[in-house]
């Protein structure tokens, strides 16, 4: 059972009767990208395009975005696009160029890594460790 503390008020109440969980296979290598776009760079237009594009992408790619304060500049905001693709760069790059070219991703924006490394931002930010 749950109530107000979970996305509601005292008038919200519900009972969970069942829960389904679907497991998916995760390949050994996934592709990750994180890019920032300033409002002055057309970030608002990119958000509108993302709303149209994101739900039409294949199920093996997930793109989210977040509006946040740009630490290096006072009173400026940016939109951060973060994505994970269950595959390699060589298939993601042409897909993004075709379906979301406005994001203007470059080869250097993509990181091939393990899924575990994408779950920890400090690991994903720096890419996989090499010996």
CSV table of C-alpha atoms in Angstrom, one decimal:
chain,number,residue,atom,x,y,z
A,1,UNK,CA,0.0,0.0,0.0
A,2,UNK,CA,1.1,3.5,-0.6
A,3,UNK,CA,-0.2,7.0,0.2
A,4,UNK,CA,0.6,10.7,0.1
A,5,UNK,CA,4.4,10.6,0.4
A,6,UNK,CA,4.7,8.9,-3.0
A,7,UNK,CA,3.7,11.6,-5.5
A,8,UNK,CA,0.5,12.6,-3.9
A,9,UNK,CA,-1.2,14.2,-0.9
A,10,UNK,CA,-3.3,12.8,1.9
A,11,UNK,CA,-6.1,12.3,-0.5
A,12,UNK,CA,-4.1,10.0,-2.7
A,13,UNK,CA,-4.2,6.3,-1.8
A,14,UNK,CA,-3.6,3.1,-3.7
A,15,UNK,CA,-3.0,-0.6,-3.3
A,16,UNK,CA,-0.6,-2.5,-5.6
A,17,UNK,CA,-2.2,-5.8,-6.4
A,18,UNK,CA,0.5,-7.1,-8.8
A,19,UNK,CA,3.8,-6.1,-10.2
A,20,UNK,CA,5.3,-7.2,-13.5
A,21,UNK,CA,9.0,-7.0,-14.2
A,22,UNK,CA,10.5,-7.7,-17.7
A,23,UNK,CA,14.1,-8.6,-17.8
A,24,UNK,CA,16.0,-7.7,-21.0
A,25,UNK,CA,19.4,-9.0,-22.2
A,26,UNK,CA,22.2,-6.4,-21.8
A,27,UNK,CA,25.0,-6.7,-24.3
A,28,UNK,CA,28.6,-6.7,-23.0
A,29,UNK,CA,29.2,-3.3,-24.6
A,30,UNK,CA,26.7,-0.4,-24.5
A,31,UNK,CA,27.1,3.1,-25.9
A,32,UNK,CA,26.6,6.1,-23.8
A,33,UNK,CA,26.5,9.9,-24.4
A,34,UNK,CA,26.0,13.0,-22.4
A,35,UNK,CA,25.9,16.4,-24.1
A,36,UNK,CA,25.0,19.8,-22.8
A,37,UNK,CA,23.3,22.5,-24.8
A,38,UNK,CA,22.9,26.1,-23.7
A,39,UNK,CA,19.7,27.9,-24.1
A,40,UNK,CA,21.6,30.3,-26.4
A,41,UNK,CA,22.5,27.3,-28.6
A,42,UNK,CA,18.9,26.5,-29.2
A,43,UNK,CA,18.3,24.1,-26.3
A,44,UNK,CA,14.6,24.9,-26.2
A,45,UNK,CA,14.1,23.9,-29.8
A,46,UNK,CA,16.0,20.7,-29.1
A,47,UNK,CA,13.7,19.9,-26.2
A,48,UNK,CA,10.7,20.3,-28.5
A,49,UNK,CA,12.3,18.0,-31.1
A,50,UNK,CA,13.3,15.5,-28.5
A,51,UNK,CA,9.6,15.3,-27.4
A,52,UNK,CA,8.7,14.2,-31.0
A,53,UNK,CA,11.7,11.9,-31.5
A,54,UNK,CA,12.2,10.1,-28.2
A,55,UNK,CA,9.1,8.0,-28.2
A,56,UNK,CA,9.7,6.9,-31.8
A,57,UNK,CA,13.2,5.5,-31.3
A,58,UNK,CA,13.9,1.8,-31.1
A,59,UNK,CA,13.5,0.2,-27.6
A,60,UNK,CA,17.2,-0.4,-27.3
A,61,UNK,CA,18.0,3.4,-26.9
A,62,UNK,CA,16.9,5.6,-24.1
A,63,UNK,CA,17.4,9.4,-24.1
A,64,UNK,CA,16.5,11.6,-21.2
A,65,UNK,CA,17.1,15.2,-20.6
A,66,UNK,CA,17.5,17.5,-17.6
A,67,UNK,CA,17.4,21.3,-17.3
A,68,UNK,CA,20.1,22.5,-14.9
A,69,UNK,CA,22.1,25.5,-13.9
A,70,UNK,CA,25.4,25.9,-15.8
A,71,UNK,CA,28.0,26.0,-13.1
A,72,UNK,CA,30.6,27.9,-15.1
A,73,UNK,CA,28.3,30.8,-15.9
A,74,UNK,CA,26.0,32.8,-13.5
A,75,UNK,CA,22.3,32.9,-14.4
A,76,UNK,CA,22.7,30.5,-17.3
A,77,UNK,CA,20.9,27.3,-17.8
A,78,UNK,CA,21.5,24.3,-20.0
A,79,UNK,CA,19.8,21.1,-21.1
A,80,UNK,CA,21.7,17.9,-20.6
A,81,UNK,CA,20.9,15.0,-23.0
A,82,UNK,CA,21.9,11.6,-21.6
A,83,UNK,CA,21.4,8.4,-23.5
A,84,UNK,CA,22.2,4.8,-23.3
A,85,UNK,CA,22.1,2.4,-26.3
A,86,UNK,CA,22.2,-1.3,-26.0
A,87,UNK,CA,24.7,-1.7,-28.8
A,88,UNK,CA,27.8,-0.2,-30.3
A,89,UNK,CA,28.7,3.2,-31.7
A,90,UNK,CA,28.7,2.0,-35.4
A,91,UNK,CA,25.0,1.4,-35.3
A,92,UNK,CA,24.0,4.3,-33.0
A,93,UNK,CA,25.9,7.0,-34.9
A,94,UNK,CA,23.9,6.6,-38.2
A,95,UNK,CA,20.7,6.2,-36.3
A,96,UNK,CA,21.2,9.5,-34.4
A,97,UNK,CA,22.3,11.3,-37.6
A,98,UNK,CA,19.1,10.2,-39.3
A,99,UNK,CA,16.5,10.5,-36.4
A,100,UNK,CA,17.9,13.4,-34.3
A,101,UNK,CA,20.4,15.3,-36.5
A,102,UNK,CA,19.6,18.6,-34.7
A,103,UNK,CA,21.5,17.3,-31.6
A,104,UNK,CA,24.7,17.5,-33.8
A,105,UNK,CA,26.5,14.6,-32.1
A,106,UNK,CA,30.1,13.9,-33.0
A,107,UNK,CA,32.1,10.6,-32.7
A,108,UNK,CA,33.9,12.0,-29.6
A,109,UNK,CA,30.5,12.4,-27.8
A,110,UNK,CA,30.0,8.6,-27.7
A,111,UNK,CA,31.5,6.3,-25.1
A,112,UNK,CA,31.4,2.5,-25.5
A,113,UNK,CA,31.5,0.9,-22.1
A,114,UNK,CA,29.9,-1.7,-19.9
A,115,UNK,CA,26.3,-1.2,-18.6
A,116,UNK,CA,27.6,-1.1,-15.0
A,117,UNK,CA,29.9,1.8,-15.8
A,118,UNK,CA,26.9,3.8,-17.1
A,119,UNK,CA,25.1,3.4,-13.8
A,120,UNK,CA,27.7,5.3,-11.9
A,121,UNK,CA,28.1,8.9,-13.2
A,122,UNK,CA,31.7,9.3,-12.1
A,123,UNK,CA,32.7,6.2,-14.1
A,124,UNK,CA,30.6,7.1,-17.1
A,125,UNK,CA,31.9,10.7,-17.2
A,126,UNK,CA,35.4,9.5,-17.5
A,127,UNK,CA,34.8,6.5,-19.6
A,128,UNK,CA,36.0,3.0,-18.9
A,129,UNK,CA,39.3,2.4,-17.1
A,130,UNK,CA,42.1,1.0,-19.2
A,131,UNK,CA,45.0,-1.1,-17.8
